[in-house]
XYZ file of C-alpha atoms in Angstrom:
351
model
C 6.942 -64.478 -103.204
C 6.953 -65.495 -99.559
C 3.486 -64.110 -98.838
C 1.850 -65.985 -101.704
C 3.632 -69.254 -100.955
C 2.912 -69.116 -97.241
C -0.772 -68.389 -97.843
C -1.094 -71.837 -99.413
C -0.707 -73.305 -95.935
C 1.858 -76.030 -96.679
C 4.743 -75.387 -94.324
C 6.798 -77.145 -91.684
C 6.577 -74.568 -88.898
C 4.905 -77.000 -86.462
C 7.736 -79.494 -86.911
C 10.371 -76.750 -86.650
C 8.833 -75.513 -83.398
C 8.830 -79.046 -82.000
C 12.531 -79.309 -82.844
C 13.182 -75.971 -81.142
C 11.281 -77.103 -78.016
C 13.352 -80.303 -77.927
C 16.506 -78.190 -78.280
C 15.483 -76.181 -75.207
C 15.124 -79.392 -73.192
C 18.507 -80.628 -74.425
C 20.083 -77.307 -73.499
C 18.649 -77.340 -69.977
C 19.903 -80.877 -69.420
C 23.451 -79.687 -68.821
C 22.368 -77.263 -66.121
C 19.681 -79.279 -64.339
C 21.599 -82.532 -64.693
C 24.864 -81.064 -63.451
C 26.884 -82.179 -66.474
C 29.181 -79.175 -66.520
C 29.510 -76.349 -69.066
C 26.999 -76.480 -71.881
C 28.158 -76.324 -75.521
C 27.711 -72.867 -77.005
C 27.687 -73.000 -80.820
C 28.284 -69.562 -82.231
C 28.702 -68.112 -78.749
C 25.108 -68.822 -77.689
C 23.692 -71.768 -75.784
C 21.590 -74.199 -77.770
C 18.544 -73.156 -75.743
C 19.221 -69.501 -76.555
C 19.288 -70.315 -80.259
C 15.982 -72.140 -79.837
C 14.395 -69.185 -78.002
C 15.495 -66.852 -80.792
C 13.955 -69.241 -83.311
C 10.693 -69.304 -81.364
C 10.561 -65.510 -81.190
C 11.336 -65.089 -84.890
C 8.577 -67.490 -85.947
C 6.215 -65.944 -83.413
C 6.920 -62.457 -84.758
C 5.864 -63.564 -88.230
C 2.737 -65.445 -87.151
C 1.577 -62.858 -84.610
C 1.941 -60.004 -87.077
C -0.022 -62.098 -89.577
C -2.701 -62.610 -86.935
C -2.887 -58.880 -86.168
C -3.148 -57.866 -89.814
C -5.883 -60.414 -90.471
C -7.881 -59.680 -87.298
C -11.136 -57.855 -87.942
C -10.964 -56.019 -84.605
C -8.281 -55.390 -81.971
C -10.427 -57.373 -79.505
C -10.358 -60.421 -81.796
C -6.570 -60.241 -81.883
C -6.269 -59.758 -78.117
C -8.672 -62.621 -77.400
C -6.726 -64.951 -79.664
C -3.437 -64.145 -77.908
C -5.044 -64.447 -74.468
C -6.538 -67.860 -75.154
C -3.342 -69.163 -76.725
C -1.243 -68.560 -73.625
C -3.307 -68.342 -70.434
C -5.266 -71.638 -70.407
C -2.146 -73.743 -70.927
C -0.073 -71.588 -68.589
C -2.710 -71.755 -65.844
C -2.809 -75.538 -66.007
C 0.989 -75.779 -66.016
C 1.585 -73.609 -62.962
C -1.243 -75.431 -61.141
C 0.306 -78.828 -61.917
C 3.718 -77.633 -60.727
C 2.407 -75.908 -57.599
C 0.012 -78.598 -56.414
C 1.294 -81.870 -57.904
C 4.945 -81.787 -58.965
C 6.233 -79.722 -56.042
C 4.592 -81.652 -53.164
C 5.457 -85.016 -54.744
C 9.085 -84.006 -55.235
C 9.341 -82.589 -51.726
C 7.845 -85.750 -50.221
C 10.149 -88.031 -52.239
C 13.265 -86.140 -51.130
C 12.171 -85.471 -47.573
C 11.950 -81.734 -48.214
C 9.452 -79.180 -46.969
C 6.378 -78.125 -48.964
C 3.983 -75.402 -47.887
C 0.556 -75.132 -49.498
C 0.689 -71.390 -48.868
C 3.958 -71.109 -50.804
C 2.515 -73.280 -53.553
C -0.503 -71.001 -53.801
C 1.736 -67.932 -53.969
C 3.724 -69.560 -56.769
C 0.516 -70.340 -58.642
C -1.015 -66.881 -58.315
C 2.127 -64.881 -59.085
C 3.002 -66.947 -62.158
C -0.357 -66.149 -63.719
C 1.356 -62.827 -64.455
C 3.163 -64.670 -67.307
C 6.544 -64.370 -65.667
C 6.389 -60.630 -64.977
C 9.713 -59.581 -63.401
C 9.347 -58.707 -59.731
C 5.963 -60.435 -59.486
C 6.295 -64.057 -60.620
C 8.018 -66.229 -58.005
C 10.561 -68.590 -59.603
C 10.301 -71.336 -57.007
C 8.508 -72.818 -54.025
C 10.746 -72.546 -50.936
C 12.041 -75.852 -49.619
C 10.540 -78.116 -52.274
C 13.743 -78.377 -54.327
C 16.315 -78.260 -51.533
C 19.442 -80.190 -52.437
C 18.894 -79.791 -56.189
C 21.278 -78.050 -58.574
C 18.784 -75.237 -59.082
C 16.694 -75.230 -55.888
C 15.192 -71.801 -56.557
C 13.440 -72.410 -59.867
C 10.536 -74.661 -60.786
C 10.137 -73.346 -64.321
C 12.993 -71.286 -65.690
C 11.594 -70.713 -69.224
C 8.490 -68.850 -68.035
C 10.376 -65.546 -67.985
C 10.244 -65.466 -71.793
C 6.429 -65.399 -71.803
C 6.368 -61.910 -70.305
C 8.532 -60.529 -73.102
C 6.517 -62.387 -75.710
C 3.348 -60.734 -74.382
C 5.134 -57.358 -74.520
C 5.854 -58.051 -78.189
C 2.212 -59.024 -78.775
C 1.108 -55.704 -77.303
C 3.677 -53.718 -79.303
C 2.604 -55.247 -82.620
C -1.061 -54.938 -81.677
C -0.804 -51.239 -80.911
C 1.486 -50.285 -83.805
C -0.502 -52.093 -86.488
C -3.775 -51.044 -84.905
C -2.895 -47.364 -85.175
C -0.794 -47.269 -88.355
C -1.242 -48.683 -91.840
C 1.129 -51.318 -93.179
C 3.648 -48.903 -94.712
C 3.932 -46.768 -91.578
C 3.903 -49.921 -89.451
C 6.997 -51.140 -91.272
C 8.829 -47.950 -90.352
C 7.510 -47.959 -86.779
C 8.884 -51.488 -86.204
C 12.029 -51.066 -88.289
C 13.279 -48.101 -86.252
C 13.378 -49.869 -82.840
C 14.781 -52.977 -84.537
C 17.715 -51.072 -86.030
C 18.293 -49.055 -82.847
C 18.132 -52.145 -80.631
C 20.463 -54.115 -82.908
C 22.954 -51.254 -82.883
C 22.854 -51.118 -79.081
C 23.424 -54.857 -78.725
C 26.229 -54.633 -81.276
C 28.019 -52.070 -79.096
C 27.708 -54.460 -76.157
C 29.082 -57.363 -78.197
C 31.949 -55.203 -79.451
C 32.807 -53.988 -75.956
C 32.118 -50.374 -76.849
C 29.332 -49.884 -74.332
C 28.629 -50.888 -70.747
C 29.319 -54.428 -69.635
C 26.324 -56.615 -70.608
C 24.146 -57.788 -67.739
C 21.411 -60.452 -67.542
C 18.885 -57.603 -67.762
C 20.109 -56.862 -71.304
C 19.345 -60.377 -72.597
C 15.537 -59.953 -73.118
C 16.306 -57.352 -75.784
C 17.895 -60.061 -77.940
C 14.793 -62.278 -78.418
C 12.664 -59.125 -78.736
C 14.830 -58.131 -81.700
C 14.233 -61.546 -83.258
C 10.487 -61.115 -82.764
C 10.677 -57.742 -84.519
C 12.707 -59.393 -87.281
C 9.993 -62.002 -87.786
C 7.399 -59.239 -87.828
C 9.364 -57.342 -90.461
C 9.693 -60.504 -92.547
C 5.887 -60.645 -92.623
C 5.485 -56.966 -93.456
C 8.018 -57.249 -96.323
C 7.053 -60.772 -97.384
C 5.676 -59.678 -100.746
C 9.161 -58.468 -101.660
C 10.950 -61.689 -100.639
C 11.275 -64.396 -103.307
C 11.001 -67.960 -102.065
C 13.951 -69.634 -103.747
C 17.232 -71.318 -102.951
C 19.161 -68.069 -103.295
C 17.187 -66.581 -100.395
C 17.688 -69.689 -98.248
C 21.403 -69.935 -98.981
C 21.827 -66.230 -98.260
C 19.925 -66.509 -94.977
C 21.918 -69.581 -93.926
C 25.158 -67.795 -94.788
C 24.031 -64.823 -92.733
C 23.401 -67.037 -89.708
C 26.821 -68.690 -90.083
C 28.633 -65.368 -90.481
C 26.835 -63.795 -87.512
C 27.566 -66.821 -85.323
C 31.166 -67.137 -86.456
C 31.925 -63.452 -85.951
C 30.773 -63.476 -82.333
C 27.993 -60.994 -83.062
C 25.086 -63.419 -83.231
C 23.152 -61.528 -80.540
C 23.039 -58.403 -82.703
C 23.248 -59.627 -86.299
C 21.478 -62.968 -86.553
C 17.846 -61.876 -86.203
C 16.856 -61.228 -89.821
C 18.755 -64.146 -91.413
C 17.570 -66.605 -88.743
C 13.938 -65.512 -89.115
C 14.102 -65.710 -92.905
C 15.809 -69.099 -92.781
C 13.170 -70.634 -90.495
C 10.090 -69.038 -92.086
C 11.071 -69.363 -95.750
C 12.768 -72.673 -95.037
C 9.522 -74.049 -93.633
C 8.171 -73.939 -97.187
C 11.070 -75.981 -98.539
C 11.967 -78.465 -95.810
C 10.222 -81.760 -96.640
C 8.522 -82.005 -93.260
C 5.026 -80.594 -93.805
C 3.591 -84.109 -94.047
C 5.140 -84.917 -90.672
C 3.578 -81.937 -88.910
C 1.108 -83.071 -86.224
C -2.275 -81.424 -86.093
C -1.717 -80.827 -82.404
C 0.578 -77.896 -81.594
C 2.633 -79.437 -78.796
C 5.560 -77.010 -78.860
C 4.132 -74.647 -76.227
C 3.326 -77.495 -73.835
C 6.753 -79.071 -74.291
C 8.375 -75.693 -73.709
C 6.571 -74.867 -70.449
C 6.549 -78.408 -68.980
C 10.106 -79.352 -69.952
C 11.934 -77.727 -67.039
C 9.561 -79.008 -64.298
C 9.734 -82.551 -65.699
C 13.532 -82.361 -65.786
C 13.580 -81.135 -62.196
C 11.532 -84.162 -61.169
C 13.801 -86.564 -63.066
C 16.840 -84.929 -61.478
C 15.174 -85.244 -58.073
C 14.984 -88.989 -58.737
C 18.729 -88.856 -59.598
C 18.083 -90.266 -63.046
C 20.779 -88.023 -64.510
C 23.452 -89.702 -62.403
C 23.282 -92.815 -64.577
C 23.038 -91.391 -68.105
C 24.742 -88.807 -70.349
C 23.016 -85.471 -71.055
C 21.552 -86.513 -74.408
C 19.855 -89.549 -72.848
C 18.618 -87.394 -69.968
C 17.116 -85.000 -72.522
C 15.517 -87.836 -74.505
C 13.978 -89.295 -71.353
C 12.689 -85.854 -70.380
C 11.145 -85.422 -73.816
C 9.535 -88.861 -73.617
C 7.863 -87.879 -70.336
C 6.876 -84.356 -71.302
C 5.435 -85.143 -74.757
C 2.291 -86.922 -73.471
C 1.830 -84.205 -70.835
C 1.978 -81.583 -73.590
C -0.494 -83.611 -75.685
C -2.960 -83.789 -72.801
C -2.618 -80.032 -72.292
C -3.320 -79.417 -75.973
C -6.124 -81.962 -76.219
C -8.106 -80.832 -73.185
C -7.086 -77.219 -72.505
C -5.174 -75.309 -75.191
C -6.973 -76.664 -78.253
C -10.528 -76.240 -76.902
C -9.704 -72.708 -75.702
C -8.419 -71.712 -79.142
C -11.399 -73.259 -80.908
C -13.780 -71.387 -78.621
C -11.975 -68.112 -79.267
C -12.046 -68.603 -83.046
C -15.688 -69.660 -83.012
C -16.600 -66.554 -81.028
C -14.829 -64.324 -83.538
C -16.577 -66.092 -86.432
C -20.007 -65.748 -84.792
C -19.441 -62.035 -84.292
C -18.444 -61.543 -87.930
C -21.474 -63.510 -89.162
C -23.799 -61.469 -86.946
C -22.392 -58.255 -88.397
C -23.049 -59.474 -91.952
C -26.593 -60.612 -91.164
């Protein structure tokens, strides 16, 4: 069963997440590089597919973390130290290094006050109405002058999902927790289906966050039902077929969540990539630094001389060492401290 196989620890999730992070950078290349309309396989942008994949995997792993946490505070501390140290460094680098350098290189205006406002507001993990998307004047003349880090908006909704799972599984047992998460998943999927089918109101950008939230819930449900899911080729083929059917029918936003989550999570046990998985988890750093690095490359007009795939590869080559430094000196130490603190508390209780 999936739960037993996954507990053995040999999976390719780190590699899969790196691939998804690279897909986000490739997707953003069309927009930030000004290459025209981006390909949309299955009716969704490549970056949107990657975000759904991230949320599905996260739903599984975060639910696993909540179930295994000895106390709600241990769970909350782990989530806090996974996101905030790396995020704080990233918004500081953008506000006080990338933005003034880019503004100076292009002859634009940079205000330290505006940079400070960007830094402070984005510590809210992209909270709508609070986090400022850009630093006025620093990106003037660019294709997206108002945004220094477009992907940060997803962090707010990820934190919302963390809180939802934390509260539900903190109050209810596993069986009731399944029902408590299944109900909003089914209701949300039905609502999005009506939008896709044209039976409801016209979809707006404000409706989009519901889609990755549904994938997070799907990943969470995969964990809660994992002892009933066999890990075999039949499951993988069925999940892959479900993804293809959902994408081909035009209803990917409402129907793809369960099959995509199953495909990535169960597939991570079969794909021969576990030996390639780096010990460092660079996917978060690549995800949050990708857009700012691409903005800087576009400011240097690098994209004018290369096709979008080369622009994406160059962006990835620049952002990978930045992500490694973030993991090596900020994210990794913060996580180790958090885990060590939880272990010390558990040992003290047993003593």
